[in-house]
Tab-separated table of C-alpha atoms in Angstrom:
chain	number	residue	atom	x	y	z
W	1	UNK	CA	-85.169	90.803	84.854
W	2	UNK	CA	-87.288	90.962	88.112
W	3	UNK	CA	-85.825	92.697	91.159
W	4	UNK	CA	-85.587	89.662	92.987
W	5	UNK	CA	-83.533	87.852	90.095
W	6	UNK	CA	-79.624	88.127	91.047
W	7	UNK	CA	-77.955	90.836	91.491
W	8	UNK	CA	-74.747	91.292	89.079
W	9	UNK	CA	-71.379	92.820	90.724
W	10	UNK	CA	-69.654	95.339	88.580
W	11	UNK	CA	-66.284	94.286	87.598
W	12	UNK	CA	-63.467	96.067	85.556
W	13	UNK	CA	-63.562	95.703	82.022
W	14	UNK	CA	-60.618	94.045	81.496
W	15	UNK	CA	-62.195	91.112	83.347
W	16	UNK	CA	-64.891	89.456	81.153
W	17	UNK	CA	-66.457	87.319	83.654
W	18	UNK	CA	-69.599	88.093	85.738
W	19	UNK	CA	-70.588	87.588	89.304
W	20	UNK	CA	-74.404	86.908	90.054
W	21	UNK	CA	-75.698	86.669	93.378
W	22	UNK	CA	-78.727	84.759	94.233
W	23	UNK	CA	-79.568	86.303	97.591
W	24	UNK	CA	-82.397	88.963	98.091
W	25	UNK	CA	-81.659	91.879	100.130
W	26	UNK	CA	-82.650	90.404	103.302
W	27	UNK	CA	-79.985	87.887	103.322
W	28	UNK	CA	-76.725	87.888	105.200
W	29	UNK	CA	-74.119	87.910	102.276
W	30	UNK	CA	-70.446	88.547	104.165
W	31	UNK	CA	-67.693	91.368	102.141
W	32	UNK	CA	-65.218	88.520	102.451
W	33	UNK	CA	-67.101	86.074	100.502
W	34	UNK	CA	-68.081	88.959	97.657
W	35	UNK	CA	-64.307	89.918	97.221
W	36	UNK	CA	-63.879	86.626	96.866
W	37	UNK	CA	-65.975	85.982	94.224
W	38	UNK	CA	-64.264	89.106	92.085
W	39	UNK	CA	-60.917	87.362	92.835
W	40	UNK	CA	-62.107	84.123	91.225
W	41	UNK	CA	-64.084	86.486	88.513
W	42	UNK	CA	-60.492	87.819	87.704
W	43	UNK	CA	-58.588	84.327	87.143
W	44	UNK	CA	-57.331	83.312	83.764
W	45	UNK	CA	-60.062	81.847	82.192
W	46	UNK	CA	-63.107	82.184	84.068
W	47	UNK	CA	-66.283	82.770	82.791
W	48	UNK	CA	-69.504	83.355	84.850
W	49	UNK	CA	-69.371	82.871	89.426
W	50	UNK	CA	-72.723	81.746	90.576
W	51	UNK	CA	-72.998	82.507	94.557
W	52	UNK	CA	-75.429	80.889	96.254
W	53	UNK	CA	-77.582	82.372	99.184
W	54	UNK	CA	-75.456	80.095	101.666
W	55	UNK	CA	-72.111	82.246	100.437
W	56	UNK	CA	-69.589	82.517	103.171
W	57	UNK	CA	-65.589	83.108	103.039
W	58	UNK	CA	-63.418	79.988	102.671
W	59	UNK	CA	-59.837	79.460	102.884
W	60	UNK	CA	-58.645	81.554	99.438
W	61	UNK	CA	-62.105	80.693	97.316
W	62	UNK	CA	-65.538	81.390	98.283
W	63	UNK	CA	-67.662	78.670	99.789
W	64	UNK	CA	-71.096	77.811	98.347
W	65	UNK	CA	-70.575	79.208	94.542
W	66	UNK	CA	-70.346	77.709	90.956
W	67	UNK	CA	-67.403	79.140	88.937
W	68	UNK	CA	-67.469	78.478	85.431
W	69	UNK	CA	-64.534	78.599	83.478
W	70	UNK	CA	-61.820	77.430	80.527
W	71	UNK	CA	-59.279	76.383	82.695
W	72	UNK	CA	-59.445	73.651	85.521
W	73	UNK	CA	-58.463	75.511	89.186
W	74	UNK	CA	-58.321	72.497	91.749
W	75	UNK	CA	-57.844	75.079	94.174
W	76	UNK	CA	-61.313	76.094	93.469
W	77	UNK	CA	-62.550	72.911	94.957
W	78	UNK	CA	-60.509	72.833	97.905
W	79	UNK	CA	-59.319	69.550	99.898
W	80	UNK	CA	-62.954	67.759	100.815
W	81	UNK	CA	-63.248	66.749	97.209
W	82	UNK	CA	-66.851	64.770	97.172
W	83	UNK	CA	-67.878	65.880	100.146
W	84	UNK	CA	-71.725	65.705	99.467
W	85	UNK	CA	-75.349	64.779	101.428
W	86	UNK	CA	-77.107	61.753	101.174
W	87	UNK	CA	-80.374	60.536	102.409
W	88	UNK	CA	-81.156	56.876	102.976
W	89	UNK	CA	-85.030	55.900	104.570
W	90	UNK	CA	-84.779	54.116	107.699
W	91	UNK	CA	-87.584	51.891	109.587
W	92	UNK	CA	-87.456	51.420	113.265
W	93	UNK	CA	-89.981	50.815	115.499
W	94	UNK	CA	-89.856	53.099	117.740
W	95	UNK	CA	-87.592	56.607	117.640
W	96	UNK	CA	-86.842	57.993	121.213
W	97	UNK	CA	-83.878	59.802	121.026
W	98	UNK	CA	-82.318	59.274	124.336
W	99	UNK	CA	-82.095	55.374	123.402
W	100	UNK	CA	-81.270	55.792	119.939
W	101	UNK	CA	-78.246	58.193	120.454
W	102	UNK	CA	-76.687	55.294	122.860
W	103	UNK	CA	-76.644	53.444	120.332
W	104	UNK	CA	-75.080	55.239	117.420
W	105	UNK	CA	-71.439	53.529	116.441
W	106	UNK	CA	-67.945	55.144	117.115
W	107	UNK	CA	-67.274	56.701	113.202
W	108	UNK	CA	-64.257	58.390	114.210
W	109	UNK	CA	-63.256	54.714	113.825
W	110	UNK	CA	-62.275	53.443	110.067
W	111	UNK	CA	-63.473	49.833	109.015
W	112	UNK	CA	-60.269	47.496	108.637
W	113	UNK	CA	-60.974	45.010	106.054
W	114	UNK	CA	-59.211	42.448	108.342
W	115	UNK	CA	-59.839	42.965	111.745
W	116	UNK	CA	-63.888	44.034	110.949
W	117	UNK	CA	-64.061	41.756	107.845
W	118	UNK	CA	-66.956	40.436	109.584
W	119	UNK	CA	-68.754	43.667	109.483
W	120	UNK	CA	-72.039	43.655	107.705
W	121	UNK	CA	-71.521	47.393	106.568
W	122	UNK	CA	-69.202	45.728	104.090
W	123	UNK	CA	-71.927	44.917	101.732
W	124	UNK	CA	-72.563	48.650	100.783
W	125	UNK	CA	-69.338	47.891	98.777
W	126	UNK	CA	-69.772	46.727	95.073
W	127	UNK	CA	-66.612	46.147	93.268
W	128	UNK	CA	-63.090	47.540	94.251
W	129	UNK	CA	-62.466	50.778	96.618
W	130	UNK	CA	-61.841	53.972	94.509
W	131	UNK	CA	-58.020	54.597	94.580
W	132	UNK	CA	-57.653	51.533	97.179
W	133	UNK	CA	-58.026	54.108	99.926
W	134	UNK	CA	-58.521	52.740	102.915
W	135	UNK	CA	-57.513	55.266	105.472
W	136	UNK	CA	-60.871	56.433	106.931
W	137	UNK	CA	-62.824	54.356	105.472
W	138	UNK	CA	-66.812	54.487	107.293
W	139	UNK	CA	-65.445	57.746	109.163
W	140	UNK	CA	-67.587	60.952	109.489
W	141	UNK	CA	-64.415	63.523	109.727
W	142	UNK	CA	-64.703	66.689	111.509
W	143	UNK	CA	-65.824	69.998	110.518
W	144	UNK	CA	-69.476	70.249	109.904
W	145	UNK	CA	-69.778	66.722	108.584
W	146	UNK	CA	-72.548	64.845	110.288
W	147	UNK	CA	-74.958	61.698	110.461
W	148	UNK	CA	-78.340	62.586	111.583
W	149	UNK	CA	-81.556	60.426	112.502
W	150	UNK	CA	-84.324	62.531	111.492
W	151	UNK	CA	-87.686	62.862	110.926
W	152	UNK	CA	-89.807	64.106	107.513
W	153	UNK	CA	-92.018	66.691	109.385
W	154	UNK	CA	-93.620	68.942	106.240
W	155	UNK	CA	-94.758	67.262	103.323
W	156	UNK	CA	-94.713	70.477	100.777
W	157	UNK	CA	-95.073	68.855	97.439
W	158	UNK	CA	-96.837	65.648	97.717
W	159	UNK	CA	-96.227	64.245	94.290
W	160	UNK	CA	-92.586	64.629	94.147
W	161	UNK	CA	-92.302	63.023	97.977
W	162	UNK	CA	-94.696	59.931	96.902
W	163	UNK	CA	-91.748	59.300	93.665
W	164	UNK	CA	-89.646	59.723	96.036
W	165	UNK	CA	-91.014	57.000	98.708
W	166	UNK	CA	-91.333	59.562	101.641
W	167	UNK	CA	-94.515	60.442	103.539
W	168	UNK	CA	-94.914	62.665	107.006
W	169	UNK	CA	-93.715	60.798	109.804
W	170	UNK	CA	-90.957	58.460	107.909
W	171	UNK	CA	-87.617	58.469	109.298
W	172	UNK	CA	-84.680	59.019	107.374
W	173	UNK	CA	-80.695	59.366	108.320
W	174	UNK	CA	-78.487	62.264	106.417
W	175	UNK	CA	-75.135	61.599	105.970
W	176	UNK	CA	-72.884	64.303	105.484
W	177	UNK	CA	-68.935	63.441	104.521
W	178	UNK	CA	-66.849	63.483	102.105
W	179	UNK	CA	-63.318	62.076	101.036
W	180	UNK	CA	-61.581	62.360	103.607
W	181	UNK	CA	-57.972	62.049	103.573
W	182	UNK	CA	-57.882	61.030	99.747
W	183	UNK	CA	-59.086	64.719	98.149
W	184	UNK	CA	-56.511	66.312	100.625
W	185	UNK	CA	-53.937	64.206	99.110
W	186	UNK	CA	-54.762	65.077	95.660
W	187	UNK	CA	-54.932	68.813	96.412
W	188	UNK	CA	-51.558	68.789	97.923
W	189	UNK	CA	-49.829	66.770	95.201
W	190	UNK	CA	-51.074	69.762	93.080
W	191	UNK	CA	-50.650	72.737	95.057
W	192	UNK	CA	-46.647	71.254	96.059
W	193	UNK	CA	-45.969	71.969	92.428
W	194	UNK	CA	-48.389	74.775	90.880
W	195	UNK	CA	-49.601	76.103	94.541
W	196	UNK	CA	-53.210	78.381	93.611
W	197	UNK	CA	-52.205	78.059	89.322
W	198	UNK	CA	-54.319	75.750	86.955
W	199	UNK	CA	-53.797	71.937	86.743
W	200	UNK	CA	-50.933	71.021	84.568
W	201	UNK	CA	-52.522	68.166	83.378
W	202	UNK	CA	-56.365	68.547	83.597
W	203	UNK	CA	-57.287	64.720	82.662
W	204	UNK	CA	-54.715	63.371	85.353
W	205	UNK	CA	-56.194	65.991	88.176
W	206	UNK	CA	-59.915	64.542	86.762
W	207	UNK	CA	-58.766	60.829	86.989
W	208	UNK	CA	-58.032	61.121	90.930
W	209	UNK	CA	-61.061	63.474	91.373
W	210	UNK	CA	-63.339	60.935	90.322
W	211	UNK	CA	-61.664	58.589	92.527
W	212	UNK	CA	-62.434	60.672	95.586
W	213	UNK	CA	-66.055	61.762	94.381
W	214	UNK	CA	-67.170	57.930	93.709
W	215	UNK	CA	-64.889	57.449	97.656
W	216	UNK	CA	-67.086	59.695	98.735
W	217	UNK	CA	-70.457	58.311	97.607
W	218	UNK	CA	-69.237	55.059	99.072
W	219	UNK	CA	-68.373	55.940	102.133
W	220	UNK	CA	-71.778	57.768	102.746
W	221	UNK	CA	-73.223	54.680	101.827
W	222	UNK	CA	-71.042	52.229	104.526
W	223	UNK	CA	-71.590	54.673	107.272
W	224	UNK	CA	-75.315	54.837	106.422
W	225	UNK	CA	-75.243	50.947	106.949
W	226	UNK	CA	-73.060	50.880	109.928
W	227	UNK	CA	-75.672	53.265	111.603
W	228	UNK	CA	-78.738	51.519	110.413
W	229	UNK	CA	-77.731	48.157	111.637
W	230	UNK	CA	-76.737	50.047	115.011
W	231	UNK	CA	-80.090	51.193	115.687
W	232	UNK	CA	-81.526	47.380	114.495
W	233	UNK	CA	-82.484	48.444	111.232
W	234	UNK	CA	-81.762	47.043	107.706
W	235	UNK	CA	-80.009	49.280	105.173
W	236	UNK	CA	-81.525	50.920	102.430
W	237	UNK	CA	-80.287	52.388	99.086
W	238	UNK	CA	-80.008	56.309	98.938
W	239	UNK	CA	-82.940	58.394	97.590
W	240	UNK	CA	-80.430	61.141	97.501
W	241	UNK	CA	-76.390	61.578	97.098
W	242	UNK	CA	-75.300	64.934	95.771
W	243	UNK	CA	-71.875	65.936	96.132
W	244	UNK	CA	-71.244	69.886	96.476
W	245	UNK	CA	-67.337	69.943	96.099
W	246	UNK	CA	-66.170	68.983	92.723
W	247	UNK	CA	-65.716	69.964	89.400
W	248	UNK	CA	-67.259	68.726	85.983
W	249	UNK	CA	-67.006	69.260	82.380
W	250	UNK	CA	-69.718	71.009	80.940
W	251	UNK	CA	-70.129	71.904	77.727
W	252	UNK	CA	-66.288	72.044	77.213
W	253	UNK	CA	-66.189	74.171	80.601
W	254	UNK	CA	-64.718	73.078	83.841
W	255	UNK	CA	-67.719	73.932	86.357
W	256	UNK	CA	-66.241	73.727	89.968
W	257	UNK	CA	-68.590	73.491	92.724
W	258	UNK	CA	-67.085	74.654	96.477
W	259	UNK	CA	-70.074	73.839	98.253
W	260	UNK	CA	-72.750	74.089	95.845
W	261	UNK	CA	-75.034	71.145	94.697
W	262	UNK	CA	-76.005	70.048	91.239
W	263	UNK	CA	-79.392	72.036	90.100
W	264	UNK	CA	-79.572	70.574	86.935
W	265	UNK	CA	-83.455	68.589	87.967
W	266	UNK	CA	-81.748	66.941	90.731
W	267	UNK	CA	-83.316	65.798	94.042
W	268	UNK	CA	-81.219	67.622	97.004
W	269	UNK	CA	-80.717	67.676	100.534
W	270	UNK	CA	-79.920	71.308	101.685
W	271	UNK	CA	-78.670	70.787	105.457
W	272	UNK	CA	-79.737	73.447	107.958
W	273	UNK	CA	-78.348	72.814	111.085
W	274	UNK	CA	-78.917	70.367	114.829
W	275	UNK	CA	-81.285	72.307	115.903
W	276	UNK	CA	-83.513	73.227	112.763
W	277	UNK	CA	-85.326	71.295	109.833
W	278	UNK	CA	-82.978	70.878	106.437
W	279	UNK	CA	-85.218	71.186	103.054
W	280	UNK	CA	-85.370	68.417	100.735
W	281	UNK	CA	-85.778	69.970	96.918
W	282	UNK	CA	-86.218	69.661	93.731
W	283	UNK	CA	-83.553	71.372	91.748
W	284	UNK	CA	-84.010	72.837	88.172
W	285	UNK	CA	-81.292	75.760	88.208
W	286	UNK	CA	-80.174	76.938	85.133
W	287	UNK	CA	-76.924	78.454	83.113
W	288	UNK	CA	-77.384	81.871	84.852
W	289	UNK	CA	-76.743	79.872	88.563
W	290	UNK	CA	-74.205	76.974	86.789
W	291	UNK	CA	-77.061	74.765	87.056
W	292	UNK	CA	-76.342	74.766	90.925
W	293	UNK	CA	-78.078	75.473	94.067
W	294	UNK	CA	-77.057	76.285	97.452
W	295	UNK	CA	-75.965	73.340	100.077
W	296	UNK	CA	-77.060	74.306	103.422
W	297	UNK	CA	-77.468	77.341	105.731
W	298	UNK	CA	-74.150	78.541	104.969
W	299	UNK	CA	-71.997	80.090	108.227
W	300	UNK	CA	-72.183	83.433	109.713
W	301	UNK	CA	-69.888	83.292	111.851
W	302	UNK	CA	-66.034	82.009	111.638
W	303	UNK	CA	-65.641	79.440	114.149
W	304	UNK	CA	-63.526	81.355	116.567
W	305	UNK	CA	-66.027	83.601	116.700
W	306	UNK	CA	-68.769	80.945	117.020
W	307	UNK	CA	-66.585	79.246	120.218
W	308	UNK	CA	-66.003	82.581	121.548
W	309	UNK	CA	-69.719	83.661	121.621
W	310	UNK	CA	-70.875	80.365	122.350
W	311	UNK	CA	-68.961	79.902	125.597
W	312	UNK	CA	-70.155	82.932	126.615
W	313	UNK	CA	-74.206	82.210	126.302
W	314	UNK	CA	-74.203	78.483	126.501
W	315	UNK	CA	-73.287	75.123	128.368
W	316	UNK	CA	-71.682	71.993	127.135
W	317	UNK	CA	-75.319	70.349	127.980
W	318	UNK	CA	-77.445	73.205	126.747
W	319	UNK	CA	-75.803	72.298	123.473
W	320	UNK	CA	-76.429	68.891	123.546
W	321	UNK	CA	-79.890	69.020	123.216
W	322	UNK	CA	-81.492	71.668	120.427
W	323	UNK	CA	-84.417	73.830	120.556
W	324	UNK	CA	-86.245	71.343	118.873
W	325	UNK	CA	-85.634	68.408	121.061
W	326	UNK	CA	-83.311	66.656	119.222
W	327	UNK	CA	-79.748	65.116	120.710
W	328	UNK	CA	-75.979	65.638	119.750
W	329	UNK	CA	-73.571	62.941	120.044
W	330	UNK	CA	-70.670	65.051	120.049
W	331	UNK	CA	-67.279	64.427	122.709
W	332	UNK	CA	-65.707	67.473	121.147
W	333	UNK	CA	-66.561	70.184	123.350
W	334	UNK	CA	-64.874	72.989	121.350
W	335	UNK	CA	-66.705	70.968	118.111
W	336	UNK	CA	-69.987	71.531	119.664
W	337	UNK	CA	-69.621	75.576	119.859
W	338	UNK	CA	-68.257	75.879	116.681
W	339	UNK	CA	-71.146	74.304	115.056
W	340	UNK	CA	-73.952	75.315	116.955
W	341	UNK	CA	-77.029	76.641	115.193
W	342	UNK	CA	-76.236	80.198	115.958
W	343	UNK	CA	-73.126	79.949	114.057
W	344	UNK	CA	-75.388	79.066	110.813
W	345	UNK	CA	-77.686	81.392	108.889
W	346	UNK	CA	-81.401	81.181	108.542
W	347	UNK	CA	-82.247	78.051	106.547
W	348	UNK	CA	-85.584	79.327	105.385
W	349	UNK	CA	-84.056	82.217	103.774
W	350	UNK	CA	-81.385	80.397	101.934
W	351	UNK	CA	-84.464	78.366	100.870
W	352	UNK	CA	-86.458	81.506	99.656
W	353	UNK	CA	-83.958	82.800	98.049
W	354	UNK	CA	-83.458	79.566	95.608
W	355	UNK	CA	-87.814	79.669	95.492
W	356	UNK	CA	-87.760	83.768	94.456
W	357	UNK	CA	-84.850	83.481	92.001
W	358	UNK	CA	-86.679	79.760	90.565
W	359	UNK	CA	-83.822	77.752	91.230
W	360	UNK	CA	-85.581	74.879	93.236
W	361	UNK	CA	-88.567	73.682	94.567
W	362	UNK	CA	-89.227	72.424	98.564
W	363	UNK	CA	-90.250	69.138	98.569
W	364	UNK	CA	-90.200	68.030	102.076
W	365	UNK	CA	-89.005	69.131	105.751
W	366	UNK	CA	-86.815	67.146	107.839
W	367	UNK	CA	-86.215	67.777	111.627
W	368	UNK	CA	-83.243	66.402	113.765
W	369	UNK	CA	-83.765	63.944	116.477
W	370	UNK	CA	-80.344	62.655	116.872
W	371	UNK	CA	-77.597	64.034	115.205
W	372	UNK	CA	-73.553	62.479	115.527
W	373	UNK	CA	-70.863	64.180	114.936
W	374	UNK	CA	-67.847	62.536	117.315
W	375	UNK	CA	-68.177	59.635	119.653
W	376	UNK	CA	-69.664	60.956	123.217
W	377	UNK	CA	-67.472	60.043	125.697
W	378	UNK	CA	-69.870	61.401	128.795
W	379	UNK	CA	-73.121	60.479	129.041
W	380	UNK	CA	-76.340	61.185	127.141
W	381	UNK	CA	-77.805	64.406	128.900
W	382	UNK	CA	-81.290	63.091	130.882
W	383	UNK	CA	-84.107	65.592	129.830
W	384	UNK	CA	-84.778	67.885	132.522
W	385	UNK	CA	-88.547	69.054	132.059
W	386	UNK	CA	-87.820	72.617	134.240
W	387	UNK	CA	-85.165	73.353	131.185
W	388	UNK	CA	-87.484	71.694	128.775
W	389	UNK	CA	-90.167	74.563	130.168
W	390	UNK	CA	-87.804	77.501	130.277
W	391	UNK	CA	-86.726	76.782	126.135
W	392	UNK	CA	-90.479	76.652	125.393
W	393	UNK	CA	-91.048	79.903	127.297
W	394	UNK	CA	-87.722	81.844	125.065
W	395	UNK	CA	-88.638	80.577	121.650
């Protein structure tokens, strides 16, 4: 094995499972989010813990690993069952971001099938509503969910980007959400009973998990539309939807994903952050990773720490507009520190780690040129060239 394959973490010998680490030395890897992994190494059951290069500390199980094992742990997957990334193409005439971000819809604000029934977004539904959730339906959520207008900058594998319709230039929107208020009820109708423990009945737990994964996929596909015929475009069908929280059966193993996307020759979208490109791949991870690859940057800081910080070194405005030009639509002031850029990791080092350890392939660049994440109550910031010129002169 080369030295920049993963590294293994030595655990007892009563505990059969390994822990592999696809991260080179280089990257930021947090204590937290390795003891974590040797707590989920040391459940009843497990197998093999993939963690990605993106690994950070979640509430009780590491976020951005693969955790193979004999018995189902919906803990492991956490609340935000389905949350995943998908990427639709989008044609508009012209993209100035000062206009577009005007003109982005309120998605803190759920389609009713009554009083919006006239709503074209409906379309984007075929056949019934998974579960007959309606409660945030077309809603982004919080957190570091997000829809972003973007731009394919880097073309980095031709081929694969022609299959995949996408050229320099083309505009695209990423939609980042998951099931909102249906996985949290699922987790909690578990965790009321067998708190952390295994699922009592793993083909009931699986039934309403595949509920919220397919909710999931739909509602990144109805917000995608909403947004698109916003900004006077027509709707298109996804060239990518991978989910990174859920759980499937693999070879008569439960693989659970906490942010980590299917690597099995998939097409993904891994997310860097507002003010940086995100990397479209192609996947082809194997058993070593649980056929997974990393979802996006991955925090390094917690978020108190990233308000705390923030507040210190930046304005409400500063943060409104990136480093690379782009605008947030964001009326959450304590929302926009906490998910800054500086709160994230280096994006092209999660992305060499998955090259050096062969896990995926970079297809494409994408960079931000309006990104939503809560309905902006103020006005859009008017670019001030002075600023514009003292940005250019500190990166």
């Amino acid at each position: 094995m080369s030295e920049h394959h993963s590294r293994r973490e030595s655990l007892p010998p009563s505990t059969p499972a390994t822990v592999s680490v696809f991260a080179s030395p280089a990257s930021w890897i947090e204590s937290d989010a390795l003891d974590q992994c040797r707590q989920v190494a040391a459940l009843d059951g497990m197998i093999h813990v993939a963690a990605m290069p993106d690994l950070h500390p979640g509430k009780g199980a590491p976020i951005g690993a693969a955790m193979a094992s004999t018995v189902l742990y919906p803990f492991l997957v956490g609340s935000d069952i389905g949350c995943g990334i998908a990427v639709f193409p989008i044609q508009l005439k012209r993209a100035v971001p000062e206009r577009l971000a005007a003109r982005f819809p309120d998605l803190d604000r759920a389609l009713d099938p009554e009083r919006d029934a006239d709503d074209p977004a409906w379309a984007a539904v075929r056949g019934d509503i998974p579960a007959g959730h309606l409660e945030g339906l077309g809603t982004v959520g919080r957190g570091n969910h997000f829809v972003e207008l973007a731009r394919v900058d880097s073309v980095l594998d031709s081929g694969h980007a022609t299959r995949l319709g996408l050229d320099a230039g083309d505009l695209v929107l990423i939609v980042h959400s998951g099931s909102r208020g249906l996985g949290e009820r699922i987790l909690r109708a578990h965790t009321e009973v067998h708190g952390p423990g295994p699922a009592a009945d793993p083909a009931a737990y699986l039934a309403s998990h595949d509920d919220a994964v397919r909710w999931g996929s739909l509602n990144r596909r109805l917000m995608a539309a909403r947004v698109a015929y916003a900004l006077g475009a027509e709707p298109t069908e996804p060239i990518v939807d991978q989910c990174h929280n859920l759980v499937e059966v693999r070879d008569g193993v439960y693989l659970h994903r906490k942010g980590a996307a299917p690597g099995d020759d998939r097409d993904v979208l891994i997310a860097g952050t507002r003010g940086t490109s995100s990397y479209l791949v192609a996947a082809h991870a194997g058993p070593d990773a649980n056929h997974s690859v990393a979802h996006g940057a991955g925090r390094k800081m917690s978020r108190a720490d990233a308000l705390r910080r923030g507040r210190a070194k930046h304005t409400v405005d500063e943060l409104r507009r990136t480093p690379v030009g782009s605008l947030v639509v964001c009326g959450d002031r304590q929302l926009l520190f906490e998910e800054a850029p500086t709160a994230y990791k280096r994006i092209e080092q999660v992305i060499a780690d998955l090259v050096d350890h062969d896990l995926a392939t970079p297809v494409a660049t994408t960079t931000p040129l309006v990104t939503y994440k809560t309905p902006d109550l103020g006005a859009t910031p008017r670019p001030d060239r002075r600023d514009q010129r003292r940005k250019r002169g500190r990166v």
